[in-house]
CSV table of C-alpha atoms and ligand atoms in Angstrom, one decimal:
chain,number,residue,atom,x,y,z
A,247,MET,CA,7.7,-2.3,0.0
A,248,GLN,CA,10.7,-1.6,1.9
A,249,GLY,CA,13.3,-3.9,3.4
A,250,ARG,CA,14.7,-2.3,6.4
A,251,ASP,CA,13.6,-0.6,9.6
A,252,VAL,CA,13.0,3.0,9.9
A,253,ASN,CA,16.2,4.7,11.1
A,254,MET,CA,14.8,8.2,11.5
A,255,LYS,CA,14.7,9.8,14.8
A,256,ILE,CA,11.1,9.7,16.0
A,257,PRO,CA,9.1,11.8,18.4
A,258,HIS,CA,7.9,10.0,21.5
A,259,ARG,CA,4.3,9.2,21.5
A,260,LEU,CA,3.8,11.5,24.4
A,261,THR,CA,5.0,14.4,22.3
A,262,MET,CA,2.3,13.5,19.8
A,263,ALA,CA,-0.4,13.4,22.4
A,264,LEU,CA,0.8,16.7,23.8
A,265,ALA,CA,1.0,18.4,20.4
A,266,PHE,CA,-2.4,17.1,19.7
A,267,ALA,CA,-3.9,18.4,22.9
A,268,LEU,CA,-2.5,21.8,22.0
A,269,ALA,CA,-3.8,21.6,18.5
A,270,THR,CA,-7.3,20.7,19.6
A,271,VAL,CA,-7.7,23.5,22.1
A,272,GLY,CA,-10.7,25.5,20.9
A,273,LEU,CA,-12.6,22.7,19.2
A,274,GLY,CA,-16.2,23.5,19.0
A,275,ALA,CA,-19.1,21.5,20.4
A,276,GLY,CA,-19.9,18.4,18.5
A,277,GLN,CA,-16.3,18.0,17.2
A,278,THR,CA,-14.5,14.9,18.3
A,279,PRO,CA,-10.8,14.8,18.9
A,280,ALA,CA,-8.9,13.2,16.0
A,281,LEU,CA,-6.4,11.3,18.2
A,282,GLY,CA,-7.8,10.4,21.5
A,283,ALA,CA,-5.2,9.1,24.0
A,284,ALA,CA,-8.1,7.5,25.8
A,285,SER,CA,-9.2,5.4,22.8
A,286,GLY,CA,-5.7,3.9,22.3
A,287,ASP,CA,-6.8,3.2,18.8
A,288,ASP,CA,-4.6,5.2,16.3
A,289,PHE,CA,-5.0,3.7,12.9
A,290,ASN,CA,-5.9,0.8,10.6
A,291,ASP,CA,-3.0,-0.4,8.5
A,292,SER,CA,-3.9,-0.5,4.8
A,293,HIS,CA,-0.4,-1.7,3.8
A,294,PHE,CA,1.4,-4.4,5.7
A,295,HIS,CA,3.8,-7.2,4.7
A,296,LEU,CA,4.0,-10.2,7.0
A,297,THR,CA,6.9,-11.7,5.1
A,298,ASN,CA,9.9,-10.5,3.1
A,299,TYR,CA,11.6,-11.2,-0.2
A,300,ILE,CA,12.7,-14.7,0.9
A,301,GLN,CA,9.3,-15.5,2.4
A,302,GLN,CA,10.4,-15.2,6.0
A,303,GLY,CA,8.8,-12.9,8.5
A,304,ILE,CA,7.0,-12.8,11.8
A,305,ASP,CA,4.1,-15.0,13.1
A,306,VAL,CA,0.7,-13.4,12.7
A,307,ARG,CA,0.4,-13.7,16.5
A,308,GLN,CA,3.6,-11.6,17.0
A,309,PHE,CA,2.0,-9.0,14.7
A,310,LEU,CA,-1.2,-9.0,16.8
A,311,GLN,CA,1.0,-8.3,19.8
A,312,ILE,CA,2.7,-5.4,18.0
A,313,MET,CA,-0.7,-4.0,16.9
A,314,GLY,CA,-1.8,-4.1,20.6
A,315,SER,CA,-4.5,-1.6,21.2
A,316,ARG,CA,-3.1,1.1,18.9
A,317,VAL,CA,-4.1,-0.6,15.7
A,318,HIS,CA,-7.5,-2.2,15.4
A,319,ARG,CA,-7.4,-3.7,11.9
A,320,SER,CA,-4.8,-4.4,9.2
A,321,THR,CA,-4.3,-5.8,5.8
A,322,LEU,CA,-2.2,-9.0,5.6
A,323,PHE,CA,0.0,-10.0,2.8
A,324,GLY,CA,3.4,-11.3,2.0
A,325,ILE,CA,5.5,-10.4,-0.9
A,326,PRO,CA,4.8,-12.3,-4.1
A,327,LEU,CA,8.4,-12.2,-5.3
A,328,GLN,CA,11.1,-14.5,-4.1
A,329,GLN,CA,14.8,-13.6,-4.4
A,330,GLN,CA,16.6,-16.5,-5.9
A,331,TRP,CA,19.8,-17.6,-4.1
A,332,SER,CA,22.1,-18.3,-7.0
A,333,HIS,CA,25.3,-20.0,-5.9
A,334,ALA,CA,26.8,-19.0,-9.2
A,335,ASN,CA,26.1,-15.3,-8.4
A,336,SER,CA,26.7,-14.9,-4.6
A,337,GLY,CA,28.3,-18.2,-3.6
A,338,ASP,CA,27.6,-19.0,0.1
A,339,PHE,CA,26.1,-15.5,0.7
A,340,ALA,CA,22.4,-15.9,1.1
A,341,PRO,CA,20.7,-12.8,-0.1
A,342,THR,CA,17.6,-11.6,1.8
A,343,TYR,CA,16.8,-8.5,-0.3
A,344,TYR,CA,16.6,-7.8,-4.0
A,345,LEU,CA,19.5,-5.4,-3.9
A,346,GLN,CA,21.8,-8.1,-2.5
A,347,SER,CA,22.1,-10.2,-5.6
A,348,ASP,CA,22.1,-10.0,-9.4
A,349,ALA,CA,20.0,-13.2,-9.6
A,350,PRO,CA,16.4,-12.8,-10.6
A,351,LEU,CA,13.2,-12.6,-8.5
A,352,TYR,CA,10.4,-15.0,-9.4
A,353,TYR,CA,6.7,-15.2,-8.5
A,354,TYR,CA,6.2,-17.3,-5.4
A,355,SER,CA,2.5,-18.2,-5.5
A,356,PHE,CA,2.6,-20.3,-2.3
A,357,THR,CA,2.6,-17.0,-0.4
A,358,ASP,CA,-1.1,-17.0,-0.7
A,359,ALA,CA,-1.5,-20.4,1.0
A,360,CYS,CA,0.8,-19.2,3.8
A,361,ILE,CA,-1.2,-16.1,4.4
A,362,ALA,CA,-4.5,-18.1,4.3
A,363,MET,CA,-3.2,-20.6,6.8
A,364,ALA,CA,-1.9,-17.9,9.1
A,365,TYR,CA,-5.4,-16.3,9.0
A,366,ARG,CA,-7.1,-19.6,9.6
A,367,SER,CA,-5.0,-20.3,12.7
A,368,LEU,CA,-6.6,-17.3,14.4
A,369,SER,CA,-9.8,-17.1,16.5
A,370,ARG,CA,-12.9,-15.5,14.9
A,371,GLU,CA,-12.3,-12.3,16.9
A,372,GLU,CA,-8.7,-12.2,15.8
A,373,GLN,CA,-9.6,-12.9,12.2
A,374,ALA,CA,-12.0,-10.0,12.2
A,375,ARG,CA,-9.0,-7.6,12.6
A,376,PHE,CA,-7.4,-8.7,9.3
A,377,ASP,CA,-8.0,-8.3,5.6
A,378,PRO,CA,-5.8,-10.9,3.9
A,379,MET,CA,-4.8,-10.1,0.3
A,380,ILE,CA,-3.9,-12.3,-2.7
A,381,THR,CA,-0.5,-11.4,-4.2
A,382,GLY,CA,1.1,-14.6,-5.7
A,383,PHE,CA,0.1,-14.0,-9.4
A,384,ASP,CA,2.1,-12.9,-12.4
A,385,PRO,CA,0.4,-9.7,-13.8
A,386,ALA,CA,2.1,-10.3,-17.1
A,387,ASP,CA,0.5,-13.7,-17.5
A,388,MET,CA,-2.9,-14.1,-19.2
A,389,TYR,CA,-3.4,-17.0,-16.7
A,390,GLY,CA,-2.7,-14.7,-13.7
A,391,VAL,CA,-6.4,-14.2,-13.1
A,392,ASP,CA,-6.9,-17.9,-12.9
A,393,HIS,CA,-4.6,-18.1,-9.9
A,394,ILE,CA,-6.6,-15.5,-8.1
A,395,ARG,CA,-9.9,-17.4,-8.8
A,396,ARG,CA,-8.2,-20.6,-7.6
A,397,VAL,CA,-7.1,-19.0,-4.4
A,398,LEU,CA,-10.6,-17.8,-3.7
A,399,THR,CA,-12.1,-21.2,-4.3
A,400,THR,CA,-9.4,-23.0,-2.3
A,401,PHE,CA,-9.6,-20.6,0.7
A,402,PRO,CA,-13.2,-19.2,0.7
A,403,GLY,CA,-14.0,-16.8,3.6
A,404,VAL,CA,-10.4,-15.5,3.8
A,405,PHE,CA,-9.4,-12.8,1.3
A,406,THR,CA,-10.6,-9.2,0.9
A,407,GLY,CA,-8.5,-8.2,-2.1
A,408,ILE,CA,-5.4,-8.5,-4.3
A,409,GLY,CA,-2.0,-6.8,-3.8
A,410,GLU,CA,0.2,-5.2,-3.1
A,411,PHE,CA,1.4,-6.2,-6.5
A,412,SER,CA,3.8,-4.2,-8.7
A,413,ILE,CA,3.9,-3.2,-12.3
A,414,HIS,CA,6.7,-0.6,-12.5
A,415,LYS,CA,8.9,-0.6,-9.4
A,416,GLU,CA,12.4,0.8,-9.3
A,417,PHE,CA,15.1,-1.9,-9.2
A,418,VAL,CA,12.6,-4.7,-8.9
A,419,SER,CA,10.6,-4.9,-12.2
A,420,ALA,CA,13.7,-5.4,-14.3
A,421,LYS,CA,14.8,-8.3,-12.1
A,422,ILE,CA,11.7,-10.5,-12.4
A,423,SER,CA,12.0,-13.7,-14.4
A,424,GLY,CA,9.8,-13.9,-17.5
A,425,GLU,CA,8.0,-11.2,-19.4
A,426,THR,CA,8.3,-7.7,-17.9
A,427,ALA,CA,5.0,-6.4,-16.5
A,428,SER,CA,3.2,-3.5,-18.3
A,429,LEU,CA,0.3,-1.3,-17.7
A,430,THR,CA,-0.9,-2.0,-21.3
A,431,ASN,CA,-0.8,-5.8,-21.0
A,432,PRO,CA,-4.3,-7.3,-21.4
A,433,ALA,CA,-3.3,-9.8,-18.7
A,434,LEU,CA,-3.5,-7.0,-16.2
A,435,ASP,CA,-6.9,-5.9,-17.7
A,436,ARG,CA,-8.2,-9.5,-17.1
A,437,ILE,CA,-7.1,-9.2,-13.5
A,438,LEU,CA,-8.7,-5.9,-12.8
A,439,ASP,CA,-11.9,-6.9,-14.6
A,440,PHE,CA,-12.1,-10.0,-12.4
A,441,ALA,CA,-11.4,-7.9,-9.2
A,442,GLY,CA,-14.2,-5.6,-10.2
A,443,GLU,CA,-16.6,-8.5,-10.8
A,444,VAL,CA,-15.8,-10.1,-7.5
A,445,GLY,CA,-15.4,-6.9,-5.4
A,446,LEU,CA,-11.8,-7.5,-4.6
A,447,VAL,CA,-10.0,-4.4,-3.3
A,448,VAL,CA,-6.9,-3.8,-5.4
A,449,ILE,CA,-3.6,-2.4,-4.1
A,450,ILE,CA,-1.3,-1.6,-7.0
A,451,HIS,CA,2.3,-0.4,-6.8
A,452,ASN,CA,3.3,1.5,-9.9
A,453,ASP,CA,6.0,4.2,-9.9
A,454,ILE,CA,4.6,7.3,-11.5
A,455,ASP,CA,8.0,8.0,-13.1
A,456,MET,CA,11.4,6.5,-13.9
A,457,PRO,CA,14.2,6.8,-11.4
A,458,PHE,CA,16.3,10.0,-11.8
A,459,ALA,CA,13.7,11.5,-14.1
A,460,LYS,CA,14.5,14.9,-15.6
A,461,GLN,CA,12.9,17.9,-14.0
A,462,ASP,CA,10.0,19.3,-16.1
A,463,ALA,CA,9.5,16.1,-18.0
A,464,GLU,CA,6.0,14.5,-18.0
A,465,PRO,CA,6.1,11.4,-15.7
A,466,VAL,CA,6.6,8.4,-18.0
A,467,TYR,CA,4.0,6.1,-16.5
A,468,LEU,CA,1.2,8.6,-15.6
A,469,GLY,CA,-0.6,8.5,-18.9
A,470,GLN,CA,-0.7,4.7,-19.1
A,471,MET,CA,-1.8,4.5,-15.4
A,472,LYS,CA,-4.7,6.9,-15.9
A,473,ALA,CA,-5.8,5.0,-19.0
A,474,LEU,CA,-5.6,1.7,-17.1
A,475,LEU,CA,-7.7,3.1,-14.2
A,476,ARG,CA,-10.3,4.4,-16.7
A,477,ARG,CA,-10.6,1.0,-18.3
A,478,HIS,CA,-11.8,-0.4,-14.9
A,479,PRO,CA,-14.3,2.1,-13.4
A,480,LYS,CA,-16.1,-0.7,-11.4
A,481,THR,CA,-12.9,-1.8,-9.6
A,482,SER,CA,-11.9,-0.4,-6.2
A,483,ILE,CA,-8.3,0.5,-6.7
A,484,ILE,CA,-5.7,1.9,-4.2
A,485,TRP,CA,-2.6,3.4,-5.8
A,486,ALA,CA,0.2,2.6,-3.3
A,487,HIS,CA,2.6,5.3,-2.1
A,488,VAL,CA,0.9,7.9,-4.3
A,489,GLY,CA,3.1,6.5,-7.1
A,490,LEU,CA,6.3,7.4,-5.4
A,491,GLY,CA,9.5,5.4,-4.6
A,492,ARG,CA,12.8,5.6,-2.9
A,493,ILE,CA,14.3,7.4,-5.8
A,494,VAL,CA,11.2,8.1,-7.8
A,495,HIS,CA,10.7,11.5,-6.3
A,496,PRO,CA,7.6,13.7,-6.3
A,497,VAL,CA,7.4,15.3,-9.8
A,498,GLN,CA,9.2,18.7,-9.7
A,499,VAL,CA,8.8,21.6,-11.9
A,500,SER,CA,11.0,24.6,-12.5
A,501,ALA,CA,9.5,28.2,-12.6
A,502,GLU,CA,10.1,28.4,-16.4
A,503,ALA,CA,8.2,25.1,-17.1
A,504,ALA,CA,5.3,25.8,-14.7
A,505,GLN,CA,3.0,26.7,-17.6
A,506,ARG,CA,3.2,23.3,-19.3
A,507,THR,CA,4.1,20.7,-16.7
A,508,HIS,CA,2.4,19.8,-13.5
A,509,THR,CA,3.9,19.1,-10.1
A,510,GLN,CA,3.1,15.9,-8.1
A,511,PHE,CA,0.5,17.9,-6.1
A,512,GLN,CA,-1.2,19.2,-9.2
A,513,ILE,CA,-1.2,15.7,-10.8
A,514,VAL,CA,-2.8,14.1,-7.7
A,515,GLU,CA,-5.2,17.0,-7.3
A,516,ALA,CA,-6.4,16.7,-10.9
A,517,MET,CA,-6.9,12.9,-10.5
A,518,LEU,CA,-8.9,13.5,-7.3
A,519,THR,CA,-11.3,15.9,-9.0
A,520,ASP,CA,-11.6,13.8,-12.2
A,521,PRO,CA,-15.1,12.1,-12.1
A,522,THR,CA,-13.7,9.2,-14.3
A,523,LEU,CA,-11.3,8.3,-11.5
A,524,ALA,CA,-13.8,8.3,-8.6
A,525,HIS,CA,-13.0,4.6,-7.9
A,526,LEU,CA,-9.3,5.5,-7.2
A,527,ASN,CA,-7.9,6.0,-3.7
A,528,PHE,CA,-4.3,6.6,-2.7
A,529,ASP,CA,-2.3,5.0,0.2
A,530,ILE,CA,0.3,7.2,1.9
A,531,SER,CA,2.2,4.2,3.1
A,532,TRP,CA,6.0,3.7,3.3
A,533,ASP,CA,8.4,5.8,5.4
A,534,GLU,CA,10.0,7.1,2.2
A,535,VAL,CA,6.6,8.7,1.4
A,536,ALA,CA,6.4,10.1,4.9
A,537,LYS,CA,9.8,11.7,4.5
A,538,TYR,CA,8.7,13.5,1.4
A,539,ALA,CA,5.6,14.8,3.2
A,540,VAL,CA,7.4,16.2,6.2
A,541,ALA,CA,10.6,17.3,4.3
A,542,SER,CA,9.8,21.0,4.7
A,543,PRO,CA,7.2,23.3,6.4
A,544,GLU,CA,5.9,23.9,2.8
A,545,SER,CA,5.5,20.2,2.1
A,546,ILE,CA,3.7,19.7,5.4
A,547,GLU,CA,1.3,22.5,4.7
A,548,ARG,CA,0.6,21.3,1.1
A,549,VAL,CA,0.1,17.6,2.1
A,550,SER,CA,-2.1,18.6,5.0
A,551,ALA,CA,-4.2,20.9,2.9
A,552,MET,CA,-4.6,18.1,0.3
A,553,LEU,CA,-5.8,15.6,2.9
A,554,ASN,CA,-8.2,18.1,4.3
A,555,ARG,CA,-9.6,18.9,0.9
A,556,HIS,CA,-10.0,15.2,0.0
A,557,PRO,CA,-10.4,13.4,3.3
A,558,ASP,CA,-12.2,10.4,1.7
A,559,ARG,CA,-9.5,9.5,-0.8
A,560,PHE,CA,-6.3,8.7,1.3
A,561,LEU,CA,-5.5,5.8,3.5
A,562,PHE,CA,-2.7,5.5,6.0
A,563,GLY,CA,-0.5,2.4,6.0
A,564,THR,CA,2.9,1.5,7.4
A,565,ASP,CA,4.3,-0.6,4.5
A,566,THR,CA,6.5,-2.3,7.1
A,567,VAL,CA,7.9,-5.7,6.3
A,568,ALA,CA,7.9,-8.2,9.1
A,569,PRO,CA,8.7,-5.6,11.8
A,570,SER,CA,10.8,-6.9,14.7
A,571,GLY,CA,8.7,-5.1,17.3
A,572,PRO,CA,6.6,-2.0,18.0
A,573,ALA,CA,9.3,0.6,17.6
A,574,PRO,CA,10.0,0.1,13.8
A,575,TYR,CA,6.3,-0.5,13.2
A,576,PHE,CA,4.9,2.7,14.8
A,577,ALA,CA,7.8,4.8,13.6
A,578,VAL,CA,6.2,5.3,10.2
A,579,PHE,CA,3.0,6.6,11.9
A,580,ASP,CA,4.9,9.0,14.1
A,581,ILE,CA,6.9,10.6,11.2
A,582,TRP,CA,3.5,11.9,10.0
A,583,ALA,CA,2.9,13.7,13.4
A,584,PRO,CA,3.2,17.2,11.9
A,585,VAL,CA,0.6,16.4,9.3
A,586,TRP,CA,-1.8,14.7,11.8
A,587,GLN,CA,-1.7,17.9,13.8
A,588,ARG,CA,-2.9,19.9,10.9
A,589,LEU,CA,-5.8,17.8,9.8
A,590,THR,CA,-9.4,18.5,10.7
A,591,PRO,CA,-10.8,15.9,13.1
A,592,ASP,CA,-12.9,14.5,10.3
A,593,ALA,CA,-10.0,14.2,7.9
A,594,SER,CA,-7.7,12.7,10.5
A,595,LEU,CA,-10.2,10.1,11.5
A,596,LYS,CA,-11.0,9.1,7.8
A,597,VAL,CA,-7.3,8.9,6.7
A,598,ARG,CA,-6.2,6.9,9.8
A,599,LYS,CA,-9.3,4.6,10.1
A,600,GLY,CA,-12.6,5.5,8.4
A,601,ASN,CA,-11.6,5.1,4.8
A,602,TYR,CA,-10.0,1.7,5.6
A,603,GLU,CA,-13.3,0.5,7.2
A,604,ARG,CA,-15.4,1.8,4.3
A,605,ILE,CA,-13.3,0.4,1.5
A,606,PHE,CA,-12.3,-3.0,3.0
A,607,ASP,CA,-15.7,-3.7,4.6
A,608,GLU,CA,-17.2,-3.2,1.2
A,609,GLY,CA,-14.6,-5.6,-0.3
A,610,ARG,CA,-15.3,-8.2,2.4
A,611,ARG,CA,-19.0,-8.0,1.9
A,612,ARG,CA,-18.8,-8.4,-1.9
A,613,VAL,CA,-16.1,-11.1,-1.9
A,614,ARG,CA,-18.1,-13.2,0.6
A,615,ALA,CA,-21.2,-12.8,-1.6
A,616,TRP,CA,-19.3,-13.9,-4.7
A,617,GLU,CA,-17.9,-16.9,-2.9
A,618,ALA,CA,-21.4,-17.8,-1.7
A,619,ALA,CA,-22.6,-17.8,-5.3
A,620,ASN,CA,-19.5,-19.4,-7.0
A,621,VAL,CA,-17.7,-21.7,-4.6
A,622,LYS,CA,-19.4,-25.1,-4.3
B,49,ZN,ZN1,5.1,-0.8,-2.7
């Protein structure tokens, strides 16, 4: 989740098309171009916030206009946390972001009703382009799972999954009223068990490490995260942002420590080849993640190679929050241009669109079946 527009200088779309045309020269017969200017259909968005930290945002029809013909499908969720406006803290200043006040955040469950009603206001054809997600539950509450069940029974035929919800998130977790969320809390296990039973796709934000972590140290939340994932092998789980944050950087290792500690790439590679984590996928959403990926020629090569090696396990998403128009919305996609150019046509298509369709179509199918059997 982010709270501001992308301010990075972005290449014009024409540049992308041109670069792609150059990159695909020499494609063999039977290979299809990864980015066809003719298709006008660039990606499905696996990570999109319609509203912000004070539950304000854009109308779903405005979002449809932004999507236009470049984006065929998108997830649809708000943000489950509401920044309190404490007069004692900020007086007449009304904070709209969690960094603008010392007052706490609290779970705003009504977000799910807002998302459901926005979805229901659309035509059948428009609805088919969205996968609404349930977010308004407290993952530290043993009753959290009951909220999810209640949303499904109140709004059958709407939701595909749960999330993005956060367990460890820099600056945010410590500000939330009530018990601090934890990867070892049985309340979270109840939620992931239920998601597995229903078929709900799960998008979880969990920083892999603490902010300003020491180089060469094992990422603090990695072990707990892997254990959590392994406790729920039947649940389709997407780890948002590959575990990174604005100041939770990719795990770095010095030459001296390379024998005993793993880099972010090695950690992710090991998880992707671990048969006990076959139900795990990663989203590469958020402009902060895109910036890490394109930070240097080496990072571009490494990220591209990883996506080409594991084309079925990554999903593109923007992680934009109520974007004001097409420019900030598509900027995140365009930052990735150097990586898109290095992907095989197959990997490019899967990361931009195919994996979304496979994972969220399966979620839709299973949730509708559960509703048919369980909602009277
Ligand atoms: Zn996030």
